[in-house]
Coordinates of N, CA, C and O in Angstrom, one line a residue:
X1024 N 77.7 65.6 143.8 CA 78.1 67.0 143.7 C 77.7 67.7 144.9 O 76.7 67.7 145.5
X1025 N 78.6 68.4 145.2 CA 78.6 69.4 146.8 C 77.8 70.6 146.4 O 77.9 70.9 145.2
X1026 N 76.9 71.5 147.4 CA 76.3 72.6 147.0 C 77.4 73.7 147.9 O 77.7 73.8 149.1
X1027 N 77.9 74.4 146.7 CA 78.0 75.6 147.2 C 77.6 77.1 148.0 O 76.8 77.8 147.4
X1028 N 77.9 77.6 149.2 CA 77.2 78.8 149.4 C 77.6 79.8 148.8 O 78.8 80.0 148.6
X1029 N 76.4 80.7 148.3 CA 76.3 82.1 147.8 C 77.3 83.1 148.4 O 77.5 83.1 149.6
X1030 N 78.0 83.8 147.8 CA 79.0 84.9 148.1 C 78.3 86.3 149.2 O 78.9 87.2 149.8
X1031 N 77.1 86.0 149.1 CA 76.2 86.7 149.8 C 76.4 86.0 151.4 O 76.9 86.7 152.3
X1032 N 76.1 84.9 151.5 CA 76.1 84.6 152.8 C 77.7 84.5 153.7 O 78.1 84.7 154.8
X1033 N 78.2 83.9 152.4 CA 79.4 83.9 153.0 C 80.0 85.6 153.3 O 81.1 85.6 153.9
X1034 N 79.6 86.8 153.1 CA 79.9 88.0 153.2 C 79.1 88.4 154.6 O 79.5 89.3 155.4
X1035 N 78.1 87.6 154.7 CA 77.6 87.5 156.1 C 78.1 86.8 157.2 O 77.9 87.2 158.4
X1036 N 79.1 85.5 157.0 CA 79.4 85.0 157.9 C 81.2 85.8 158.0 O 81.9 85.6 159.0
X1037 N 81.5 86.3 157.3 CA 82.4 86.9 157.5 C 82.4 88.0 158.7 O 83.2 88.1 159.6
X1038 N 81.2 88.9 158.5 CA 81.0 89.6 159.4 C 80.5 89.1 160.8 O 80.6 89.9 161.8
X1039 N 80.1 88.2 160.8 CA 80.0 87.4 162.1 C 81.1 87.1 163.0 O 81.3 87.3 164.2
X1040 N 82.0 86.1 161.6 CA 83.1 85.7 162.4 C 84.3 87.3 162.9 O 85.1 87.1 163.8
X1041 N 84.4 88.6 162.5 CA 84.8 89.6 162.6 C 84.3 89.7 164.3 O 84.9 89.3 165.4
X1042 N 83.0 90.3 164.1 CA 82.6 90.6 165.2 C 82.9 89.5 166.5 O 83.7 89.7 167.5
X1043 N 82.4 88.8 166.3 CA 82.6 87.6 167.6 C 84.1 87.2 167.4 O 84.6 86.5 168.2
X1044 N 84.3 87.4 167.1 CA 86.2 86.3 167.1 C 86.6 87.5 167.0 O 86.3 88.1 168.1
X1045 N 87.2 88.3 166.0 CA 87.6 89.4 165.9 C 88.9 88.7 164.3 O 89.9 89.4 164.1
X1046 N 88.6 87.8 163.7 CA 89.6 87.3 163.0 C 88.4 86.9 161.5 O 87.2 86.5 161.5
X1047 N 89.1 87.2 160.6 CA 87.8 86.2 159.8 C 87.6 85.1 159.7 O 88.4 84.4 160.4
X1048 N 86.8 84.5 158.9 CA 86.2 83.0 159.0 C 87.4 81.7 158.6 O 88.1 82.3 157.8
X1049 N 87.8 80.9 158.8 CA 88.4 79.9 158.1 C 87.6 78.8 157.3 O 86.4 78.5 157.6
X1050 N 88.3 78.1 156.3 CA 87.5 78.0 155.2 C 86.5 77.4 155.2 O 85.4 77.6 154.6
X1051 N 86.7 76.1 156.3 CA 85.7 74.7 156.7 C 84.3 75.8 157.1 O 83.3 75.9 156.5
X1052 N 84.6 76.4 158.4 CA 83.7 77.4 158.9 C 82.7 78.4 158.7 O 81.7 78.6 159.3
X1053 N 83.3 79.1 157.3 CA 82.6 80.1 156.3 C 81.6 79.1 155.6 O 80.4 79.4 155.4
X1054 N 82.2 77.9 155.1 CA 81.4 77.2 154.3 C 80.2 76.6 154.7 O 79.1 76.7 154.0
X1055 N 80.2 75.7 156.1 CA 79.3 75.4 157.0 C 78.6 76.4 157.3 O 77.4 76.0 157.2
X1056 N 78.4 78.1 157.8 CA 77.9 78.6 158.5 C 77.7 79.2 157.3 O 76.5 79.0 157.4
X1057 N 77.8 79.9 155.9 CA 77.0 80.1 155.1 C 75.9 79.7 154.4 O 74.9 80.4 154.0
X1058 N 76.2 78.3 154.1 CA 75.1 77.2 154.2 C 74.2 77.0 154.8 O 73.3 76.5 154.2
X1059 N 74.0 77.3 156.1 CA 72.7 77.7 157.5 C 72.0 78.9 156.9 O 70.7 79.1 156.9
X1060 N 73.1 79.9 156.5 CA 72.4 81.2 156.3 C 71.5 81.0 155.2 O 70.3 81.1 155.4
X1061 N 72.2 80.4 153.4 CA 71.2 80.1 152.5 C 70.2 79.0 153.1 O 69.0 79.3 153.1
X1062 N 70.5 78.1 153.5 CA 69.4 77.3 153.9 C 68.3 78.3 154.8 O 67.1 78.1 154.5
X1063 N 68.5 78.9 155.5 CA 67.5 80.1 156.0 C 66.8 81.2 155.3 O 66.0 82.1 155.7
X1064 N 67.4 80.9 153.9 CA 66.5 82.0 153.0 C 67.3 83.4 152.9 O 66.8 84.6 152.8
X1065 N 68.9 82.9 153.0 CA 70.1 84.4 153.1 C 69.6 85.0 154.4 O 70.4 85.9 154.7
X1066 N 68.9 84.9 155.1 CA 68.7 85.4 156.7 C 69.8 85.1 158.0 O 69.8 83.9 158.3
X1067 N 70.6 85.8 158.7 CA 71.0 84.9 159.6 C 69.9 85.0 160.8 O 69.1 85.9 161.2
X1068 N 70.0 84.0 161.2 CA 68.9 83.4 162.2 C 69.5 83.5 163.4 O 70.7 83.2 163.6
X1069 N 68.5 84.0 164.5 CA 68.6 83.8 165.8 C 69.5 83.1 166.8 O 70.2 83.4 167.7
X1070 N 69.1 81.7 166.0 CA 70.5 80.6 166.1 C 71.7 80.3 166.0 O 72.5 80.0 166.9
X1071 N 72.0 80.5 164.6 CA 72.8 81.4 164.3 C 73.7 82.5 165.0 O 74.9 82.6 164.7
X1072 N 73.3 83.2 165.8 CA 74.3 84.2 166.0 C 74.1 83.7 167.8 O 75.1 83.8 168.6
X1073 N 72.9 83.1 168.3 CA 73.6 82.5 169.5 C 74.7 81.6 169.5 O 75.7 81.8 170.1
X1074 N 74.5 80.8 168.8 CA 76.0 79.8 168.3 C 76.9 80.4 168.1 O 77.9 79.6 168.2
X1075 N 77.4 81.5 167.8 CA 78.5 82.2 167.8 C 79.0 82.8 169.2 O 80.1 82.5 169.7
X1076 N 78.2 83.6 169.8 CA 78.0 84.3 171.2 C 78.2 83.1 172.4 O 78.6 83.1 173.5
X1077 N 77.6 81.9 171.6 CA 77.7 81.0 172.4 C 79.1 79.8 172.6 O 79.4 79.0 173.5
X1078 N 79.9 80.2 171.2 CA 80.9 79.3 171.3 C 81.8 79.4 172.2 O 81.7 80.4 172.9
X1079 N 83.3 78.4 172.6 CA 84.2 78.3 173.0 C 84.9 79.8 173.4 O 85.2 80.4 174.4
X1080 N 84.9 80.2 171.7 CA 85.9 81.2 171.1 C 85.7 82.0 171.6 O 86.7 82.7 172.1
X1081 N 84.2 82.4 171.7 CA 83.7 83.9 172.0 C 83.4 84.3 173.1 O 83.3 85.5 173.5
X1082 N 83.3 82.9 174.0 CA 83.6 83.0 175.4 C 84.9 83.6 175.7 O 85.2 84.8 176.0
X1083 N 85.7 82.4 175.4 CA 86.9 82.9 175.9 C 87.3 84.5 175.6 O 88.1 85.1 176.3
X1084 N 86.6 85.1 174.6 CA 87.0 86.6 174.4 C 86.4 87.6 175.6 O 86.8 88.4 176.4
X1085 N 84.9 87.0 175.3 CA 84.0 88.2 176.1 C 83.8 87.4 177.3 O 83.3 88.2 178.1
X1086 N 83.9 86.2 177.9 CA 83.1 85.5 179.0 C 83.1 86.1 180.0 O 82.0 85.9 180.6
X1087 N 84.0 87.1 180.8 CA 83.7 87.5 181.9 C 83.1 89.1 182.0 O 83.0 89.7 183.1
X1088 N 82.7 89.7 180.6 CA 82.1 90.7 179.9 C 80.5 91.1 180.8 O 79.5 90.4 180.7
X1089 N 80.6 92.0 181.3 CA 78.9 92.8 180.9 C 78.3 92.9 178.9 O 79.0 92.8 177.9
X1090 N 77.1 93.0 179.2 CA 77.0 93.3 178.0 C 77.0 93.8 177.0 O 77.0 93.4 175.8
X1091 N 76.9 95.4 178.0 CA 77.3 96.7 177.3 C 79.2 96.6 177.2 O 79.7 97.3 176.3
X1092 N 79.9 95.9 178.1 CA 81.0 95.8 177.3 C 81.0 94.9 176.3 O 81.7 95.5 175.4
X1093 N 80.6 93.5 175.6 CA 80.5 92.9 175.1 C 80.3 93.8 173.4 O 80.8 93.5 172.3
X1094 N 79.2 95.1 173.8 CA 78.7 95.4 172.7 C 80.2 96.3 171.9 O 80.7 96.3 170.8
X1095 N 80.4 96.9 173.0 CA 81.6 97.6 173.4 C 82.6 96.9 172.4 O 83.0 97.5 171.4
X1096 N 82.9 95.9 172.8 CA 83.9 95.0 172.0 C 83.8 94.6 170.8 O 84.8 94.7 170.0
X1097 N 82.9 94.2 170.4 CA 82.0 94.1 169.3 C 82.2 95.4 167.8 O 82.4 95.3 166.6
X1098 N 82.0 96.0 168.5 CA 81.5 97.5 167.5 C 83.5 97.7 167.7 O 84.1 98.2 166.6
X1099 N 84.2 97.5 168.4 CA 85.9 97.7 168.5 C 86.4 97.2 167.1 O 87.2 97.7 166.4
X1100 N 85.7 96.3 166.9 CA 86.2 94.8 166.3 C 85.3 95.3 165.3 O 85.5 96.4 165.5
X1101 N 84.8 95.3 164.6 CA 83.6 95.9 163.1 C 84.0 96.9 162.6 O 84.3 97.0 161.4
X1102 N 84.2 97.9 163.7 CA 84.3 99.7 163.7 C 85.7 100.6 163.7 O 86.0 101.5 162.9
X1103 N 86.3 100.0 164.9 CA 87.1 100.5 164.8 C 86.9 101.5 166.1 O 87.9 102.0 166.7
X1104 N 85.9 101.5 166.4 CA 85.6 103.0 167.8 C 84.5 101.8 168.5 O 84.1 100.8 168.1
X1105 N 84.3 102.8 169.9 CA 83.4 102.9 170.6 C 82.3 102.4 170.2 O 82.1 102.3 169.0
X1106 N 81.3 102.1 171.0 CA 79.8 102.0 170.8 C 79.3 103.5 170.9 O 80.1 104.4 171.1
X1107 N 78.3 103.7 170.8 CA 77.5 105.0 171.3 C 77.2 104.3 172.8 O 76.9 103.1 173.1
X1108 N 77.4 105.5 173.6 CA 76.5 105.3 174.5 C 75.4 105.8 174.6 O 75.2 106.9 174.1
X1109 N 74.3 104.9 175.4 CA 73.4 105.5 176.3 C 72.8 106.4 177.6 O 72.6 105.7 178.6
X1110 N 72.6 107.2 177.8 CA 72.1 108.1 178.4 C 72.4 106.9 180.0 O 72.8 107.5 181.0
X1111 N 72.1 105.7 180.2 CA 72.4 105.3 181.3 C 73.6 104.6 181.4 O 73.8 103.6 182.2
X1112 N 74.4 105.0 180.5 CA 75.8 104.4 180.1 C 76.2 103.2 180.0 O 77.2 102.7 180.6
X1113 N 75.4 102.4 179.1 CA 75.2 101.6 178.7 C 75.8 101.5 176.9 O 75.8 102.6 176.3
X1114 N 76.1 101.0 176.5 CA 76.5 100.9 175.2 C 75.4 100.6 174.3 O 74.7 99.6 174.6
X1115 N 75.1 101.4 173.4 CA 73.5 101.8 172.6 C 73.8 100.5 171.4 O 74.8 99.9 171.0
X1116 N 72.7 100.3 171.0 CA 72.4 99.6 169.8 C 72.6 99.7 168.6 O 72.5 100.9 168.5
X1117 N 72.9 99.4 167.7 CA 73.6 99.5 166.4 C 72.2 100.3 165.7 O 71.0 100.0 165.7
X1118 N 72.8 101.3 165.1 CA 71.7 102.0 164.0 C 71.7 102.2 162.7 O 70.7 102.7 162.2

């Protein structure tokens, strides 16, 4: 018998795959990468979200990116707008 992941994490890896890809999850993907999350105790982990920042995919979107564009892209792709910026025009942190 296969263990299923929680609709919880999988609503987490959704927003993962949004932000970094900009597409949602595909099924193999959501199921593996929600699985990490419950195995982490519904937390996404550090690792976790380097593995995403770090993949193929997200290269190829953001690779030649600063990071305040990156965040830039990011919050495009979630939001719909802009980041806030920073007073040294930098793209501010999610609040």
């Amino acid at each position: 018998m296969s263990t299923m992941s929680t609709a919880a994490s999988q609503a987490l890896v959704q927003k993962l795959y949004v932000a970094y890809y900009g597409r949602p999850a595909d099924p193999v993907g959501l199921e593996a990468w929600a699985l990490a999350i419950d195995a982490n105790k519904g937390q996404v982990s550090t690792d976790i979200v380097n593995a995403f920042g770090a993949s193929a995919e997200s290269t190829a979107l953001f690779g030649n990116m600063s990071t305040s564009q990156k965040v830039n892209a990011i919050y495009k792709q979630l939001f719909g707008r802009d980041a806030e910026q920073r007073a040294d025009g930098d793209a501010a942190a999610a609040r």
